[in-house]
Coordinates of C-alpha atoms in Angstrom, one line a residue:
L1 CA 211.1 123.6 106.6
F2 CA 210.8 119.8 107.0
R3 CA 212.7 117.1 108.8
S4 CA 212.8 113.3 108.9
I5 CA 210.9 112.4 105.7
N6 CA 210.4 108.8 104.9
P7 CA 211.0 108.4 101.1
T8 CA 208.4 105.7 100.7
L9 CA 205.7 107.6 102.5
L10 CA 206.7 110.7 100.5
W11 CA 206.2 108.7 97.3
R12 CA 202.7 107.8 98.5
G13 CA 201.8 111.3 99.5
E14 CA 201.6 110.2 103.2
A15 CA 204.8 111.7 104.7
K16 CA 204.2 112.9 108.2
T17 CA 206.8 115.6 108.7
H18 CA 208.0 117.6 111.6
Y19 CA 208.0 121.2 110.4
L20 CA 209.4 124.4 111.8
L21 CA 207.6 127.6 112.5
H22 CA 209.3 131.0 113.0
K23 CA 208.8 132.3 116.5
N24 CA 209.5 135.9 117.3
N25 CA 211.4 135.9 120.7
G26 CA 211.1 139.7 121.2
D27 CA 214.7 140.6 120.5
G28 CA 214.3 141.2 116.8
N29 CA 215.4 137.6 115.9
D30 CA 213.2 134.7 114.9
D31 CA 213.8 131.3 116.5
E32 CA 212.9 128.2 114.6
E33 CA 210.6 126.0 116.7
T34 CA 209.7 122.4 115.9
T35 CA 206.0 122.0 116.5
T36 CA 203.2 119.5 116.2
R37 CA 199.8 121.1 115.8
K38 CA 197.0 120.0 118.1
I39 CA 193.8 120.0 116.0
Q40 CA 190.9 121.5 117.8
T41 CA 188.5 121.8 114.9
V42 CA 187.6 119.6 112.0
E43 CA 185.7 121.3 109.2
L44 CA 183.7 118.8 107.1
V45 CA 182.7 120.2 103.7
I46 CA 180.3 118.0 101.8
A47 CA 179.4 118.5 98.2
Y48 CA 175.8 117.3 98.2
C49 CA 173.2 116.5 95.5
N50 CA 170.9 113.6 96.3
K51 CA 172.7 110.7 98.1
D52 CA 171.5 109.5 101.5
L53 CA 174.0 111.0 103.9
N54 CA 173.3 108.7 106.8
W55 CA 176.4 106.8 106.0
M56 CA 178.4 109.7 107.4
F57 CA 177.4 109.1 111.0
K58 CA 179.6 106.0 111.1
D59 CA 182.1 106.4 108.3
V60 CA 182.9 110.1 108.8
L61 CA 181.8 111.2 112.3
G62 CA 182.7 107.9 113.7
E63 CA 186.3 108.4 112.7
I64 CA 186.6 111.8 114.4
T65 CA 187.4 110.7 118.0
A66 CA 188.0 113.0 120.9
D67 CA 191.7 112.7 120.6
R68 CA 191.6 114.0 117.1
A69 CA 189.4 117.1 117.6
T70 CA 187.4 119.0 120.1
A71 CA 184.9 120.4 117.7
V72 CA 183.3 119.2 114.4
K73 CA 181.8 121.8 112.1
M74 CA 179.8 120.6 109.0
T75 CA 179.1 122.7 105.9
I76 CA 176.8 120.9 103.5
L77 CA 176.8 122.6 100.1
S78 CA 173.5 121.5 98.5
K79 CA 173.4 121.8 94.7
C80 CA 170.2 119.9 93.7
G81 CA 167.5 121.4 95.9
N82 CA 167.2 118.4 98.2
E83 CA 167.9 120.1 101.5
N84 CA 164.8 118.5 103.1
L85 CA 166.5 115.1 102.7
I86 CA 169.6 116.0 104.8
P87 CA 169.8 114.2 108.1
D88 CA 169.7 116.2 111.3
F89 CA 173.4 116.1 112.1
G90 CA 173.0 118.8 114.7
K91 CA 171.5 116.2 117.1
D92 CA 174.8 114.3 117.1
E93 CA 176.9 115.2 120.1
R94 CA 180.1 115.1 118.1
V95 CA 178.8 117.9 115.8
H96 CA 179.1 121.5 117.1
E97 CA 177.8 123.4 114.1
V98 CA 175.9 122.6 110.9
K99 CA 175.4 124.9 108.0
V100 CA 173.4 124.0 104.9
I101 CA 174.0 126.3 101.9
S102 CA 172.1 126.1 98.6
L103 CA 174.2 126.5 95.5
P104 CA 173.6 126.3 91.8
N105 CA 174.1 122.8 90.3
V106 CA 177.3 123.6 88.4
G107 CA 181.0 122.6 88.5
G108 CA 180.7 119.1 89.9
C109 CA 182.1 118.8 93.5
D110 CA 184.8 121.3 92.7
F111 CA 182.6 124.3 92.5
P112 CA 181.3 123.9 96.1
F113 CA 184.8 123.2 97.3
A114 CA 186.1 126.4 95.7
Y115 CA 183.1 128.3 97.1
F116 CA 183.9 127.2 100.6
M117 CA 187.6 127.9 100.3
N118 CA 187.0 131.5 99.3
R119 CA 184.5 132.1 102.2
Y120 CA 186.9 130.5 104.7
I121 CA 189.8 132.7 103.5
E122 CA 187.6 135.8 103.8
S123 CA 186.5 135.1 107.3
H124 CA 189.4 133.5 109.1
S125 CA 192.8 134.6 110.3
I126 CA 196.0 132.5 110.4
E127 CA 195.7 132.3 114.2
E128 CA 192.2 130.8 113.9
A129 CA 193.2 128.4 111.2
L130 CA 196.3 127.0 112.8
S131 CA 194.4 124.5 114.9
S132 CA 191.9 123.4 112.1
V133 CA 191.8 120.8 109.4
I134 CA 189.3 120.9 106.5
L135 CA 188.1 117.7 104.9
F136 CA 186.4 117.9 101.5
I137 CA 184.0 115.0 100.8
K138 CA 181.4 114.1 98.2
D139 CA 178.0 112.8 99.2
T140 CA 178.8 109.4 97.7
P141 CA 179.4 106.6 100.3
R142 CA 183.1 105.7 100.5
I143 CA 182.7 102.1 99.6
E144 CA 184.2 99.7 97.1
E145 CA 181.3 99.8 94.6
N146 CA 181.8 103.6 94.2
F147 CA 185.6 103.3 93.8
H148 CA 186.5 103.8 90.1
F149 CA 190.0 105.1 90.1
P150 CA 192.6 103.3 88.0
F151 CA 195.9 102.5 89.7
H152 CA 194.4 103.3 93.1
K153 CA 193.8 101.0 96.0
D154 CA 191.0 102.3 98.2
Y155 CA 189.7 105.3 100.1
R156 CA 191.7 106.6 103.0
T157 CA 189.7 106.7 106.2
V158 CA 188.7 110.0 107.6
G159 CA 190.9 109.4 110.6
E160 CA 193.9 108.9 108.4
M161 CA 193.2 112.0 106.5
I162 CA 193.0 114.1 109.7
D163 CA 196.2 112.6 111.1
I164 CA 198.3 113.2 108.0
A165 CA 196.9 116.6 107.1
S166 CA 197.5 117.8 110.7
S167 CA 201.0 116.4 110.9
N168 CA 202.3 117.5 107.5
G169 CA 200.7 120.9 107.7
H170 CA 199.2 121.0 104.2
F171 CA 197.5 118.3 102.0
I172 CA 196.4 114.7 101.8
C173 CA 194.4 113.0 99.1
G174 CA 191.3 111.0 100.2
V175 CA 192.1 108.1 97.9
R176 CA 195.2 105.9 98.1
T177 CA 197.2 104.8 95.1
N178 CA 198.5 101.3 94.6
C179 CA 201.8 101.4 96.7
D180 CA 204.0 101.2 93.6
V181 CA 202.2 104.2 92.0
S182 CA 203.1 107.6 93.3
T183 CA 200.7 110.5 93.9
F184 CA 203.4 112.6 92.2
H185 CA 203.3 113.0 88.4
T186 CA 205.9 114.3 86.0
T187 CA 204.8 117.9 85.6
N188 CA 205.4 118.3 81.8
I189 CA 203.5 115.1 81.0
L190 CA 200.7 115.9 83.4
Y191 CA 200.4 119.3 81.6
E192 CA 199.6 117.5 78.3
Y193 CA 196.3 116.1 79.7
A194 CA 193.3 117.0 77.6
I195 CA 189.9 115.4 77.0
R196 CA 187.4 115.7 74.2
R197 CA 184.4 114.2 75.8
Y198 CA 183.4 112.7 79.1
Q199 CA 180.7 110.6 80.7
R200 CA 180.2 109.8 84.4
K201 CA 180.6 106.2 85.4
T202 CA 177.0 105.9 86.6
E203 CA 175.8 107.0 83.1
R204 CA 178.0 104.3 81.4
F205 CA 176.5 101.6 83.7
D206 CA 173.1 102.8 82.6
G207 CA 173.9 102.3 79.0
F208 CA 174.4 105.9 77.9
K209 CA 177.3 106.7 75.6
A210 CA 179.6 109.7 75.7
V211 CA 178.8 112.4 73.2
R212 CA 181.0 115.2 72.1
V213 CA 179.3 118.6 72.6
D214 CA 180.6 121.9 71.4
D215 CA 180.4 123.7 74.8
F216 CA 182.2 121.0 76.8
N217 CA 185.5 122.9 76.0
L218 CA 184.0 126.3 75.2
H219 CA 187.2 128.2 75.4
A220 CA 189.2 125.6 73.3
Y221 CA 191.9 124.9 75.9
N222 CA 194.6 122.7 74.3
N223 CA 195.5 121.0 77.6
L224 CA 195.9 121.5 81.3
K225 CA 198.9 123.8 80.9
D226 CA 196.9 126.0 78.5
F227 CA 194.1 126.2 81.1
H228 CA 196.5 127.2 83.8
I229 CA 198.2 129.9 81.7
R230 CA 195.2 131.4 80.0
A231 CA 192.5 131.0 82.8
L232 CA 194.6 131.3 86.0
N233 CA 197.8 133.1 85.0
W234 CA 199.5 130.5 87.2
T235 CA 201.5 127.3 86.8
F236 CA 202.5 124.4 89.1
P237 CA 205.3 125.6 91.4
N238 CA 207.5 122.5 90.9
Q239 CA 208.3 122.1 87.2
D240 CA 209.6 118.5 87.8
V241 CA 207.0 116.6 89.8
T242 CA 203.5 117.6 91.0
N243 CA 201.1 116.0 93.5
V244 CA 197.8 115.0 92.0
C245 CA 194.6 113.9 93.8
Y246 CA 191.8 112.1 92.0
G247 CA 188.3 111.3 93.3
G248 CA 187.0 114.6 94.7
T249 CA 188.0 114.0 98.3
F250 CA 191.0 115.5 100.1
G251 CA 192.1 117.1 103.4
V252 CA 194.0 120.3 103.9
A253 CA 195.4 122.1 106.9
A254 CA 193.2 125.3 107.2
S255 CA 196.3 127.4 107.7
R256 CA 197.5 126.4 104.3
L257 CA 194.6 128.2 102.7
I258 CA 195.3 131.4 104.6
T259 CA 199.1 131.2 103.7
L260 CA 198.3 130.7 100.0
S261 CA 195.8 133.6 100.1
N262 CA 198.6 135.9 101.2
Q263 CA 200.8 134.9 98.1
P264 CA 200.6 137.4 95.2
R265 CA 199.7 134.9 92.5
E266 CA 197.8 132.2 94.5
R267 CA 195.5 134.7 96.1
K268 CA 194.0 135.4 92.7
V269 CA 193.7 131.7 91.8
F270 CA 191.0 130.8 94.4
P271 CA 188.3 133.3 93.2
L272 CA 189.2 132.5 89.6
L273 CA 188.6 128.8 90.2
E274 CA 185.2 129.5 91.7
D275 CA 184.2 131.7 88.8
L276 CA 185.4 129.3 86.1
L277 CA 183.4 126.4 87.7
T278 CA 180.1 128.3 87.4
R279 CA 180.0 127.7 83.6
K280 CA 177.3 125.3 82.4
S281 CA 177.2 123.1 79.4
S282 CA 174.6 121.1 77.6
S283 CA 176.2 117.8 78.9
N284 CA 176.2 119.1 82.5
M285 CA 179.9 118.6 82.6
T286 CA 182.8 121.0 81.5
I287 CA 186.4 120.5 80.8
E288 CA 187.2 122.9 83.6
E289 CA 186.1 120.4 86.2
H290 CA 188.6 117.8 84.9
F291 CA 191.4 120.4 84.9
V292 CA 190.6 121.7 88.4
E293 CA 190.5 118.1 89.8
R294 CA 194.1 117.8 88.6
T295 CA 195.0 121.2 90.1
W296 CA 194.0 120.9 93.8
G297 CA 197.0 118.8 94.8
G298 CA 199.6 120.9 93.2
L299 CA 198.0 124.1 94.4
L300 CA 197.3 123.1 98.1
S301 CA 200.4 121.0 98.7
Y302 CA 203.8 122.5 99.6
P303 CA 205.9 122.0 96.5
L304 CA 208.7 119.5 97.0
T305 CA 212.2 120.8 97.7
G306 CA 215.0 119.7 95.5
E307 CA 216.0 117.1 98.0
Q308 CA 212.5 115.7 98.2
T309 CA 212.2 115.7 94.4
E310 CA 215.4 113.7 94.2
M311 CA 213.9 111.1 96.6
I312 CA 210.9 110.6 94.3
R313 CA 213.2 110.4 91.2
K314 CA 215.4 107.9 93.0
I315 CA 212.5 105.5 93.7
H316 CA 211.3 105.9 90.1
N317 CA 214.8 105.5 88.9
G318 CA 213.9 106.4 85.3
K319 CA 212.8 102.7 84.8
G320 CA 209.4 102.5 86.3
R321 CA 206.5 102.8 83.9
M322 CA 205.1 106.3 83.6
E323 CA 201.6 106.8 82.4
S324 CA 201.8 108.9 79.2
Q325 CA 198.2 108.8 78.3
G326 CA 194.8 108.4 79.8
S327 CA 193.2 109.8 82.9
I328 CA 196.4 109.7 85.0
M329 CA 198.9 111.2 82.6
G330 CA 202.3 111.6 84.1
A331 CA 201.8 109.3 87.1
L332 CA 205.1 107.7 88.2
K333 CA 205.4 103.9 88.8
A334 CA 208.3 102.4 90.7
P335 CA 210.2 99.3 89.6
K336 CA 209.3 96.3 91.7
K337 CA 212.8 96.2 93.3
K338 CA 212.6 99.8 94.4
I339 CA 209.6 99.7 96.7
T340 CA 208.1 97.0 99.0
C341 CA 204.4 96.8 98.9
P342 CA 202.5 95.6 102.0
P343 CA 200.5 92.4 101.7

């Protein structure tokens, strides 16, 4: 249950909410208790290939101050055999634990993220998870030259991600949209997303062209909805609007993973995602990666209530431009008079 939601912050995916937990008072009745969670542990999950990770000392660890967490645990999921190039984070007094795990080079950043989620769910109870936030980050420095997301403004700082994920109890994207563009998408338009070929930005800059290959979409998924139905036997819980996060960086309250793993349908989704992302293709990229990127927000966020959905629709007002094609299909854009953007 949620209280005191600012509509503009909700539109941007930044709403800090006071939420209620059910507390058993011993007499057979549950009392509702307003609570703010004190974060004691920040889990940093890094999808690593070959980038120099020294930037994380300042831009990641430097953002985790004593008032935000008492312990920092790092899990570096290494996909490209470059474990010897990883800095010794264990010498940093802010870091309490470092694990380096070698994984196959498949599934972009989404495979190591799914891998971690499944191991975390298997090894933690809800009580252990209640005081933890998990941040999922790629090895690429969070700087302007690496920021290639249309209709988005910049990276959120790690400190912002921790504060929002811990206060709303579920999910925050690591990239920030332009203020007039919502993180929420019209679900049925989002579900039409499909792609025939893909090329990473770095390859385009090097002069390579995208080439269509037969095994990019091996199972011939028609679109994102077809992938959800056929591969996951699951669909977005809010059929009107859905939270979407681009960029391969996000934060989630650890307890949200445990809660979802106790749901009859969602508990099956996590292992399916990990398995689906192990598929290789001749282009070193699969359509599943694009679909999973557009799945995390809708899976890990609490679905909006009817009242919250109406807040989003009221800002959009049916008049703002809605992206009906391209990489952000379904994204909602507010009319200029409906939202005030900071300078």
